[in-house]
Amino acid sequence: MQRVDGGRVGREELGWAAVLVLIVAGAAFLSIPRNATTTSTTSTTSTSTVSPISGNDTPGTLSAFQTYQELNQFITSNAKSTQQYQYQYQMRNGVFFGAGGPIAGGIAVPGVMNGAIASTTTALAAGADVSAASGFTTTNNQVQGVDELDKVKTDGTYLYVATSQTVSIIKAQGGSTSVVSTIKMPLATIMGIAMAPQRLAVVSQGSAGASMSLRLYDVSNPSAPSLLNDVSVNGSHVAARVSQGYLYEIIQQGSYVVTGSGNVTAQYPTLVEGGVRSALPPGSTYYTPNRSQVNVYTIIVSLSMTTGSQHSVAVLTGPGSTVYASTSNIYVVYPNYPTYYVDNIPGDVFGGQAGPAAIRVTQPQNSTVFRVAYLNGDIAVKSAGSFPGIVLNQFSMDEYNGYFRVATSRAVSSEGVGSRSDDVYVLNQSLKQVGTLQNIAPGENIYAVRFLGETGYVVTFQQIDPLFAISFKDPTNPVIQSALKTSGFSDYLHPFGDGYLIGVGKDAMPSSTGNFAWYLGLKLSLFHVAPDGTSTEVSRYLIGDRGTDSAVLNDHLAFTFDATRSIMVLPVNLAKVQGSQTQSPGAPPPFGQIVWQGVYVINVTTSGFNLMGTVTQNPAGAGVQSFWGGSNGHVIDRSVIVGNTLYTVSQNEVMASDMSNFSTLATVPLA
């Protein structure tokens, strides 16, 4: 679909942007100094009984290194083509990625590391998922039993709220709500927090982008949290999950640097604790079958939240990853860029068409996926594979009954005309393709995906919104059961009861002058899918005019749902067309002006949506968020329900509101 509103970046541009970020960020990856201390402490394992995934045996589709010399040779060989290719690109296009080469600077690493990895132990306390039946809402996780990092957590008594550099611990007590303590991190940006009984974990990225850290606090006395452990890792945070009493952290780290003389020097995957930097043993470092596009380490660290034991593995991959985690496996997907030749030099980062013509960047045409199994803290790299196309986000992936299901988009050409294909693939645990459903909606983009049991739902859009219901009863032969067409589209799908889906997206008006549509206001849809797959749109609820937006469209964590009371809380940037704004014949509908920001509190039934009330933090006359993203600090993007109190969270404050009439009970400024 042609994006005409300019409000969001085209999805096909995101993968390329991620590559540029990793290339630039590579300059900040630190290598191991020659005088670095390398401990020989063997990392401990879980105290649980031996599991089927124990050990680091090499899977059939991946290989582990035997020595550091072998790892060094592999990295150096693969890096040379990248270095030469990027040099040619820079000379022809005037694009530079830092002084000294595409990955700038760096400290030379020793040829051989003689020790094993240091024991990077962090004691993060475990905590089971808590449902609204316990009296409060929790993080809107994709998979039940697998918790995700967020900026707000609660145990029903306290709120733990993270802003960019501060975590505030707040007593959640209606009208007496107040801050009891704060944790400040002035030299880092907080990526998210995780909590468990008497424990708070804070994941942050260094201000220079060179390192990230895991800090564990004892919050048994919330008014005086104490630091228990601080683990830092050179590299960039990708994702994290909490399951079975363990935190699984995924990090990407550069695999080489370019010295001032232009030589490529390999780096080894490292973890840091207490200022001591140590390399993983070569037997814990794997490479995927796609050997030509492996310029970063993707490291998975398992940290026990009770004993503090740790186990780590690394896989050489391409930059940029999307992570999906089931209750037993972590899947990491990254895009592959077509090999491109410049003066017979193969490029393994940039994409394009072969030949000496002018370089142009193109979208990757397939993706690599690898699977890491986990059980009670044990982790093991098990398999790798690939599939055509690229994924939209983590909801594009799912695991069910031992099969990995994924919805993708890819560019295609028919008679010289470029188009898109939306596909679904089913892979087994060896990540070999066993089922395919291709060309679901020719020429359209995927906007939302949700897999629920034997059924998968895919929303595509160009002028209208087909909601596809796909049966995976036979995983080797997925079939479309229905394709419901309705105006607009959904960006996020949420299960509701038995056979219902809530869709959050935008209404749209098909253009009369081209094969595209104009985005309008927000649209909530209630879909019902019968046992035979037949779909109907039971109800729709429209909010605002063109320009109205919601954080939920790009961040599922902004969506709050109280399943016990069937109440959803939706952040809304409300735009209204003013009386003086008119639409000329053939012109797009006018953008409304942002007039309000806050949350809509909506009761959901099998008949539709009922507005219960609204809450805003904007003081009268203070102004609201503009369409272009400006903010006055009172823009709400998170909410939590505790008992009969709604807590809304912005950058500046937490507001407590009475769920009976939505009157303000208390406001708590955030540091």
XYZ file of C-alpha atoms in Angstrom:
671
model
C 0.000 0.000 0.000
C 1.150 3.511 -0.702
C 1.568 5.388 2.585
C 0.056 8.782 2.031
C -0.398 10.056 5.578
C 3.221 10.385 6.549
C 2.415 9.534 10.128
C 4.324 6.273 10.212
C 7.434 4.975 8.516
C 6.823 2.455 5.759
C 7.376 -1.071 7.053
C 9.780 -1.894 4.223
C 12.109 0.861 5.450
C 12.475 -0.459 8.973
C 14.755 -3.396 8.225
C 17.219 -1.183 6.377
C 17.196 1.386 9.172
C 18.089 -1.356 11.626
C 21.140 -2.302 9.558
C 22.400 1.282 9.527
C 21.938 1.526 13.294
C 23.941 -1.650 13.888
C 26.740 -0.510 11.585
C 27.023 2.823 13.351
C 26.585 1.274 16.786
C 29.384 -1.159 15.977
C 31.825 1.663 16.605
C 30.905 1.555 20.264
C 31.306 -2.185 20.781
C 34.297 -2.747 23.053
C 36.860 -5.474 22.396
C 38.843 -7.309 25.045
C 41.947 -5.334 26.091
C 45.240 -7.204 26.013
C 45.586 -6.817 29.748
C 42.018 -7.875 30.535
C 41.574 -10.391 33.293
C 39.992 -13.613 32.103
C 38.702 -15.857 34.821
C 38.623 -19.625 34.582
C 35.511 -20.034 36.656
C 33.149 -22.530 35.104
C 29.644 -21.175 34.796
C 27.179 -22.979 37.001
C 24.012 -24.669 35.850
C 20.571 -25.014 37.287
C 20.146 -27.180 40.376
C 17.125 -28.808 38.770
C 17.189 -32.344 37.448
C 18.933 -32.941 34.127
C 16.662 -31.859 31.297
C 16.466 -33.048 27.687
C 18.116 -29.819 26.534
C 21.146 -29.976 28.846
C 24.577 -29.587 27.316
C 26.014 -27.798 24.321
C 25.928 -30.554 21.741
C 26.054 -29.173 18.227
C 22.681 -29.253 16.429
C 22.585 -30.710 12.961
C 21.987 -27.390 11.210
C 24.467 -25.319 13.221
C 28.136 -25.675 14.054
C 30.060 -24.664 17.153
C 33.702 -23.617 17.149
C 36.349 -25.863 18.638
C 39.045 -23.264 19.310
C 39.433 -19.490 19.470
C 41.794 -19.699 16.492
C 38.996 -21.265 14.447
C 36.561 -18.569 15.592
C 39.093 -15.839 14.795
C 39.686 -17.183 11.284
C 35.963 -17.458 10.597
C 35.233 -13.899 11.744
C 38.184 -12.377 9.898
C 37.320 -14.144 6.654
C 33.682 -13.041 6.730
C 34.513 -9.492 7.809
C 36.904 -8.793 4.945
C 34.218 -8.822 2.283
C 32.041 -6.527 4.400
C 34.899 -4.096 4.990
C 35.879 -3.944 1.311
C 32.290 -3.697 0.181
C 31.481 -0.837 2.517
C 34.618 1.000 1.399
C 33.423 0.800 -2.198
C 29.974 1.980 -1.143
C 31.455 4.951 0.728
C 33.682 5.996 -2.165
C 30.815 5.931 -4.639
C 28.106 7.397 -2.439
C 29.879 9.608 0.060
C 28.345 7.699 2.985
C 30.698 7.106 5.900
C 30.020 4.993 8.944
C 32.660 6.408 11.297
C 36.343 7.175 11.261
C 38.604 4.324 10.262
C 36.032 2.218 8.434
C 32.484 0.969 8.573
C 32.981 -0.140 12.160
C 35.278 2.444 13.631
C 38.129 2.151 16.059
C 38.593 -0.718 18.446
C 41.169 -2.255 20.711
C 43.061 -5.268 19.429
C 42.055 -8.570 21.003
C 44.447 -11.343 21.957
C 44.700 -14.182 19.513
C 43.665 -16.791 22.050
C 41.613 -16.571 25.219
C 42.705 -19.226 27.688
C 39.846 -19.124 30.167
C 36.199 -19.932 30.313
C 33.527 -17.355 30.845
C 33.209 -15.741 34.225
C 30.225 -16.700 36.296
C 27.873 -13.811 35.605
C 25.408 -14.342 38.405
C 22.356 -12.267 39.033
C 19.713 -13.249 41.568
C 16.354 -12.241 40.128
C 13.440 -13.516 42.152
C 10.783 -15.488 40.325
C 7.176 -14.454 40.105
C 4.251 -16.185 38.461
C 1.871 -14.350 36.180
C -0.884 -12.645 38.122
C -4.242 -12.282 36.431
C -6.898 -9.668 36.961
C -8.662 -12.239 39.138
C -6.129 -11.280 41.814
C -7.433 -7.741 41.732
C -5.024 -6.015 39.373
C -3.952 -6.052 35.733
C -0.515 -7.098 34.540
C 1.653 -6.567 31.472
C -0.112 -7.369 28.198
C 2.154 -10.310 27.323
C 1.934 -12.160 24.031
C 2.267 -15.621 25.621
C 0.718 -16.611 28.929
C 3.457 -17.615 31.337
C 6.144 -15.624 29.495
C 6.541 -12.119 30.943
C 7.919 -9.181 28.956
C 9.846 -6.110 30.068
C 7.764 -2.967 30.454
C 8.001 0.531 31.923
C 5.300 -0.205 34.531
C 4.895 -3.220 36.808
C 2.746 -3.839 39.864
C 2.304 -6.421 42.591
C -1.074 -5.031 43.568
C 0.372 -3.018 46.446
C 3.109 -0.964 44.789
C 3.629 0.430 41.305
C 7.124 0.299 39.844
C 7.315 3.012 37.188
C 10.312 3.621 34.923
C 10.949 6.856 33.080
C 14.043 7.380 30.939
C 16.523 7.470 33.845
C 14.518 6.896 37.034
C 12.446 4.140 38.602
C 9.841 5.315 41.099
C 8.345 2.930 43.651
C 4.835 4.123 44.436
C 2.394 2.993 47.097
C -0.825 2.202 45.194
C -3.400 3.319 47.730
C -6.113 5.300 45.944
C -6.244 8.836 47.289
C -3.146 8.219 49.430
C -0.990 7.112 46.504
C 2.561 8.429 46.941
C 6.209 7.813 46.027
C 8.111 5.894 48.694
C 11.530 5.769 46.963
C 13.346 6.306 43.662
C 16.253 4.671 41.845
C 18.238 6.992 39.562
C 20.426 6.040 36.592
C 21.770 9.331 35.189
C 24.210 7.738 32.735
C 21.842 5.248 31.124
C 18.489 4.914 29.413
C 16.120 2.440 31.011
C 14.839 -0.111 28.482
C 12.400 -1.817 30.829
C 11.881 -3.409 34.213
C 10.907 -6.816 35.541
C 9.627 -7.537 39.017
C 9.013 -10.449 41.324
C 8.357 -10.818 45.049
C 10.914 -8.631 46.854
C 12.939 -8.144 43.664
C 13.158 -5.527 40.927
C 15.336 -5.917 37.832
C 16.192 -2.852 35.735
C 17.526 -3.280 32.189
C 19.288 -0.181 30.880
C 21.405 0.857 27.910
C 24.527 2.982 28.356
C 24.276 6.566 27.139
C 26.952 5.931 24.504
C 25.129 2.830 23.270
C 28.205 0.734 24.042
C 26.904 -1.352 26.925
C 23.783 -2.469 28.673
C 23.313 -3.515 32.259
C 21.102 -5.670 34.430
C 20.664 -4.303 37.915
C 18.930 -6.345 40.563
C 17.437 -4.675 43.620
C 16.084 -6.079 46.852
C 12.803 -4.245 47.382
C 11.614 -6.158 50.428
C 11.682 -2.705 52.024
C 10.267 -0.595 49.182
C 11.263 2.653 50.873
C 14.938 1.626 50.811
C 15.755 -0.589 47.787
C 19.247 -2.093 47.883
C 21.400 -3.135 44.931
C 22.154 -6.870 44.963
C 23.986 -7.280 41.675
C 25.021 -5.336 38.590
C 25.903 -7.160 35.389
C 26.968 -5.187 32.309
C 27.327 -6.487 28.779
C 29.034 -4.720 25.893
C 26.493 -4.482 23.129
C 22.852 -3.628 22.561
C 19.680 -4.863 24.227
C 17.417 -6.761 21.823
C 14.720 -8.342 23.995
C 14.100 -10.141 27.265
C 11.625 -12.655 28.602
C 10.940 -14.033 32.062
C 9.745 -17.627 32.398
C 10.071 -20.558 34.802
C 11.863 -18.392 37.343
C 14.611 -17.243 34.953
C 15.348 -14.083 33.038
C 16.382 -14.742 29.428
C 18.213 -11.718 28.044
C 19.064 -11.338 24.337
C 21.954 -9.015 23.407
C 23.766 -8.215 20.165
C 27.490 -7.593 20.186
C 29.912 -6.720 17.377
C 32.052 -9.583 16.066
C 34.943 -7.494 14.761
C 36.513 -4.037 14.736
C 38.623 -2.227 12.187
C 41.897 -0.892 13.542
C 43.428 2.431 12.568
C 45.541 0.670 9.938
C 42.440 -0.781 8.317
C 42.944 -4.347 9.491
C 40.029 -6.469 10.621
C 40.370 -7.774 14.161
C 37.988 -10.389 15.510
C 36.201 -9.983 18.813
C 34.919 -12.787 20.991
C 31.479 -12.824 22.599
C 31.892 -11.396 26.086
C 30.045 -10.789 29.313
C 31.165 -8.430 32.059
C 30.638 -8.598 35.812
C 32.338 -6.518 38.433
C 34.470 -4.867 35.770
C 35.912 -8.218 34.627
C 35.394 -8.968 30.943
C 35.486 -12.633 29.922
C 34.849 -14.490 26.688
C 32.432 -17.345 26.187
C 34.185 -20.622 25.426
C 34.291 -21.375 21.689
C 32.086 -24.433 22.174
C 29.267 -22.120 23.259
C 29.462 -20.023 20.069
C 27.520 -21.170 17.007
C 27.059 -20.023 13.441
C 24.036 -20.521 11.239
C 24.066 -22.078 7.764
C 23.906 -18.561 6.287
C 27.625 -17.960 6.771
C 27.870 -14.899 4.532
C 25.797 -12.631 6.784
C 27.161 -13.081 10.271
C 28.681 -9.855 11.574
C 27.264 -9.713 15.115
C 26.908 -12.086 18.049
C 23.413 -12.659 19.315
C 23.935 -13.735 22.923
C 21.277 -15.406 25.066
C 21.925 -15.246 28.800
C 19.893 -17.296 31.258
C 19.919 -15.882 34.791
C 18.344 -17.725 37.681
C 16.035 -15.467 39.650
C 16.567 -17.511 42.799
C 20.095 -18.971 42.852
C 21.848 -16.478 40.571
C 23.377 -19.200 38.393
C 23.908 -18.322 34.745
C 24.352 -20.018 31.412
C 25.119 -18.286 28.113
C 25.328 -19.149 24.437
C 26.089 -17.044 21.352
C 25.105 -17.353 17.695
C 26.772 -15.427 14.880
C 23.971 -13.658 13.026
C 23.133 -10.635 10.956
C 22.123 -7.392 12.677
C 18.588 -6.591 13.694
C 16.406 -9.241 15.280
C 12.809 -9.983 16.179
C 12.252 -12.317 19.117
C 9.393 -14.681 19.917
C 9.365 -16.878 23.015
C 7.073 -19.781 23.807
C 7.083 -21.535 27.178
C 9.921 -23.795 25.995
C 11.746 -22.137 23.088
C 13.169 -18.764 22.097
C 13.126 -17.997 18.368
C 15.355 -15.232 17.002
C 14.699 -14.017 13.443
C 16.860 -11.642 11.428
C 16.587 -10.466 7.797
C 19.015 -11.558 5.103
C 20.143 -9.065 2.498
C 20.833 -10.298 -1.040
C 24.499 -10.752 -1.870
C 25.608 -7.786 -3.920
C 28.794 -7.478 -5.941
C 30.790 -4.286 -6.399
C 33.882 -4.803 -8.546
C 33.574 -8.552 -7.844
C 33.574 -7.926 -4.078
C 30.660 -9.680 -2.390
C 28.752 -7.577 0.110
C 27.119 -9.348 3.021
C 25.339 -6.395 4.623
C 23.883 -4.234 1.872
C 21.373 -5.504 -0.665
C 20.874 -4.771 -4.333
C 21.167 -6.257 -7.792
C 24.341 -7.834 -9.113
C 26.497 -5.914 -11.542
C 28.649 -2.776 -11.643
C 25.683 -0.414 -11.941
C 24.956 2.208 -9.303
C 24.349 0.747 -5.883
C 20.820 0.762 -4.569
C 19.488 -0.689 -1.365
C 16.630 -3.179 -1.550
C 14.458 -4.978 0.942
C 15.713 -8.353 2.182
C 13.948 -11.263 0.542
C 14.257 -13.907 3.231
C 14.991 -14.358 6.904
C 17.056 -16.684 9.064
C 15.637 -18.121 12.279
C 17.353 -20.037 15.039
C 15.814 -21.820 18.005
C 17.164 -21.931 21.542
C 15.415 -24.394 23.839
C 15.107 -23.591 27.528
C 13.971 -25.492 30.600
C 14.487 -24.446 34.214
C 17.396 -22.198 33.225
C 19.141 -24.658 30.932
C 19.517 -23.253 27.400
C 20.776 -24.940 24.260
C 20.995 -23.843 20.633
C 19.002 -26.474 18.803
C 18.327 -25.624 15.183
C 18.364 -23.004 12.455
C 16.518 -22.490 9.197
C 15.146 -19.851 6.871
C 11.942 -18.786 5.196
C 11.009 -16.321 2.424
C 10.113 -12.756 3.350
C 10.413 -10.709 6.517
C 8.283 -10.520 9.653
C 6.293 -7.529 10.836
C 6.813 -8.025 14.579
C 6.834 -10.681 17.315
C 3.137 -11.446 16.733
C 4.053 -12.695 13.251
C 5.459 -15.789 14.961
C 4.044 -18.552 17.112
C 4.707 -22.069 18.342
C 1.925 -24.646 18.596
C 2.085 -28.414 19.121
C 5.764 -28.516 18.214
C 5.468 -26.404 15.059
C 6.777 -22.897 14.405
C 4.325 -20.749 12.424
C 5.255 -17.458 10.792
C 3.526 -14.878 8.582
C 5.778 -12.915 6.224
C 5.805 -10.326 3.446
C 8.134 -10.278 0.455
C 8.613 -8.284 -2.711
C 7.675 -10.006 -5.964
C 7.702 -9.037 -9.617
C 5.166 -9.986 -12.256
C 5.847 -9.017 -15.861
C 8.259 -6.352 -14.678
C 5.819 -4.802 -12.224
C 6.807 -4.834 -8.558
C 4.324 -6.044 -5.993
C 4.138 -7.837 -2.618
C 3.218 -11.310 -1.475
C 1.947 -12.223 1.978
C 2.683 -15.800 3.010
C 2.434 -18.208 5.927
C 5.004 -20.921 6.597
C 5.067 -23.828 9.036
C 8.405 -25.212 10.213
C 9.101 -28.205 12.428
C 11.428 -28.169 15.442
C 14.403 -28.694 13.122
C 13.179 -25.519 11.390
C 12.563 -27.321 8.149
C 9.595 -26.085 6.161
C 6.669 -28.515 6.282
C 3.700 -26.336 5.323
C 3.090 -23.319 3.092
C 0.299 -20.919 2.214
C 1.517 -18.284 -0.229
C 0.148 -15.166 -1.899
C -2.666 -14.624 0.580
C -3.324 -11.031 -0.479
C -1.376 -10.016 -3.597
C -0.049 -6.456 -3.455
C -1.141 -5.779 0.121
C 0.808 -5.234 3.338
C 0.414 -7.246 6.518
C -0.783 -4.988 9.339
C -1.500 -7.436 12.152
C -1.120 -11.122 12.990
C -2.376 -13.242 15.886
C -2.132 -17.008 16.315
C -4.627 -18.620 18.694
C -4.629 -22.404 18.960
C -5.294 -24.074 15.633
C -6.224 -20.773 13.976
C -4.130 -17.875 12.746
C -5.474 -14.416 11.931
C -3.764 -12.139 9.408
C -4.864 -8.587 8.592
C -3.752 -7.160 5.241
C -4.653 -3.806 3.753
C -4.531 -1.712 0.625
C -7.987 -0.200 0.238
C -10.042 -2.510 2.438
C -9.201 -4.753 5.396
C -9.415 -8.498 4.830
C -9.212 -10.394 8.110
C -8.019 -13.851 7.099
C -8.826 -16.812 9.353
C -6.356 -19.609 8.596
C -6.735 -23.163 9.877
C -3.623 -25.033 11.022
C -5.508 -28.180 11.987
C -3.235 -29.926 9.508
C 0.055 -28.017 9.999
C 1.421 -29.357 6.730
C -1.516 -27.891 4.841
C -2.724 -24.544 6.248
C -5.893 -23.350 4.550
C -7.838 -20.082 4.496
C -11.228 -20.533 6.148
C -12.541 -17.032 5.565
C -11.541 -13.548 4.426
C -13.686 -10.866 6.011
C -13.606 -7.544 4.165
C -14.330 -4.349 6.052
C -13.278 -0.719 5.827
C -10.058 0.283 7.542
C -7.605 -2.076 9.171
C -6.418 -3.440 12.518
C -2.855 -2.983 13.773
C -3.365 -5.071 16.906
C -5.583 -8.102 17.594
C -6.540 -9.172 21.109
C -8.405 -12.368 22.041
C -11.699 -11.898 23.860
C -13.673 -14.780 25.282
C -14.547 -17.745 23.115
C -14.344 -17.026 19.404
C -14.011 -13.239 19.571
C -11.222 -10.828 18.630
C -10.791 -7.154 19.419
C -9.118 -5.210 16.619
C -7.458 -1.838 17.226
C -6.576 0.137 14.118
C -7.833 2.912 11.867
C -10.788 3.535 9.663
C -9.961 4.380 6.060
C -11.511 5.834 2.914
C -10.513 4.279 -0.436
C -9.082 6.814 -2.849
C -10.888 7.516 -6.090
C -7.642 8.367 -7.878
C -5.382 5.418 -7.071
C -5.066 2.002 -5.524
C -4.694 3.186 -1.944
C -6.757 4.559 0.905
C -6.682 7.573 3.211
C -6.330 6.874 6.923
C -9.092 8.324 9.083
C -9.743 8.099 12.833
C -9.252 5.196 15.234
C -11.425 2.149 14.759
C -12.191 -0.580 17.284
C -13.595 -3.763 15.776
C -15.190 -6.741 17.492
C -14.849 -9.827 15.317
C -16.527 -13.172 15.853
C -15.066 -16.283 14.292
C -17.346 -19.319 14.195
C -15.990 -22.867 14.638
C -16.014 -23.321 10.855
C -13.852 -20.201 10.448
C -16.604 -17.907 9.193
C -15.864 -14.358 10.360
C -18.166 -11.433 11.044
C -17.593 -7.916 12.344
C -20.073 -7.795 15.216
C -19.456 -4.168 16.108
C -17.243 -1.201 15.389
C -16.477 1.903 17.442
C -14.978 4.980 15.792
C -12.924 7.592 17.658
C -12.004 11.007 16.254
C -11.141 12.264 12.803
C -8.120 11.828 10.580
C -4.964 12.265 12.655
C -6.361 10.485 15.732
C -3.819 7.983 16.965
C -3.029 5.529 19.758
C 0.189 4.111 21.187
C -1.396 0.645 20.889
C -1.026 0.775 17.103
C 2.745 0.409 17.516
C 3.136 -0.987 21.041
C 0.974 -3.806 22.395
C 2.208 -3.077 25.924
C 0.134 0.130 25.877
C -3.048 -1.972 25.749
C -4.609 -2.821 29.119
C -7.338 -5.426 29.475
C -9.072 -6.522 32.669
C -10.394 -9.947 31.676
C -12.398 -10.359 34.870
C -14.502 -7.261 34.214
C -14.076 -7.163 30.403
C -12.676 -3.635 30.556
C -10.110 -2.271 28.118
C -8.085 0.916 28.580
C -6.913 2.567 25.375
C -4.588 5.603 25.144
C -5.941 8.063 22.572
C -4.551 11.162 20.847
C -7.843 12.680 19.727
C -7.954 14.781 16.543
C -10.985 16.760 15.432
C -11.645 18.516 12.125
C -12.489 22.142 12.833
C -15.435 23.924 11.244
C -13.177 25.933 8.946
C -11.521 22.799 7.524
C -13.090 21.552 4.300
C -12.312 18.889 1.742
C -11.835 19.909 -1.871
C -13.125 17.576 -4.602
C -10.599 14.814 -5.232
C -8.392 15.928 -2.349
C -7.660 13.809 0.720
C -9.812 14.294 3.803
C -8.382 17.009 6.073
C -6.276 16.263 9.108
C -7.934 17.131 12.360
C -6.212 19.108 15.076
C -5.176 17.317 18.273
C -7.623 18.560 20.899
C -7.285 15.977 23.687
C -5.008 13.206 24.957
C -5.753 10.570 27.550
C -7.366 7.141 27.846
C -10.746 5.754 26.914
C -12.074 3.187 29.397
C -14.377 0.817 27.522
C -16.502 -2.125 28.578
C -16.491 -4.921 25.990
C -19.355 -7.371 25.559
C -20.168 -9.867 22.841
C -22.431 -7.160 21.408
C -19.823 -4.414 21.166
C -18.152 -1.516 22.965
C -19.550 0.740 25.688
C -17.618 3.845 26.748
C -17.419 3.976 30.543
C -15.400 7.176 30.821
C -12.212 9.016 29.934
C -9.186 10.245 31.855
C -6.661 12.905 30.870
C -3.616 14.252 32.672
C -3.458 17.459 30.680
C -4.111 20.520 32.848
C -6.590 22.968 31.411
C -4.886 25.218 28.861
C -1.616 23.256 28.928
C -1.860 22.011 25.342
C -1.675 18.415 24.116
C 0.506 16.229 21.951
C 0.765 17.392 18.364
C 0.317 15.048 15.420
C 4.050 15.210 14.757
C 4.956 13.780 18.138
C 5.578 16.828 20.312
C 4.693 16.295 23.950
C 4.035 18.310 27.076
C 5.010 15.385 29.316
C 1.427 14.430 30.228
C 0.829 12.014 27.344
C -0.516 8.763 28.835
C 0.829 5.563 27.317
C 0.434 3.047 30.168
C -2.335 2.154 32.591
C -2.882 -0.283 35.443
C -6.091 -1.251 37.235
C -5.759 -2.130 40.935
C -9.060 -2.874 42.590
C -11.406 0.015 41.813
C -8.607 2.451 40.977
C -7.248 3.234 37.538
C -3.612 4.362 37.466
C -2.541 6.191 34.302
C 1.132 6.830 33.598
C 2.819 9.574 31.565
C 6.384 10.827 31.517
C 5.565 13.414 34.180
C 3.171 11.752 36.578
C 1.004 8.907 37.787
C -2.666 9.739 38.252
C -5.072 7.683 40.361
C -8.714 7.807 39.248
C -11.859 6.301 40.744
C -13.253 3.627 38.385
C -16.791 4.439 39.500
C -16.869 8.010 38.152
C -13.278 8.618 36.940
C -12.731 11.487 39.304
C -9.108 12.197 40.251
C -8.056 10.691 43.575
C -4.360 11.646 43.512
C -1.548 12.797 41.232
C 2.045 11.758 41.849
C 4.867 13.642 40.040
C 7.631 11.478 38.570
C 11.286 12.423 38.802
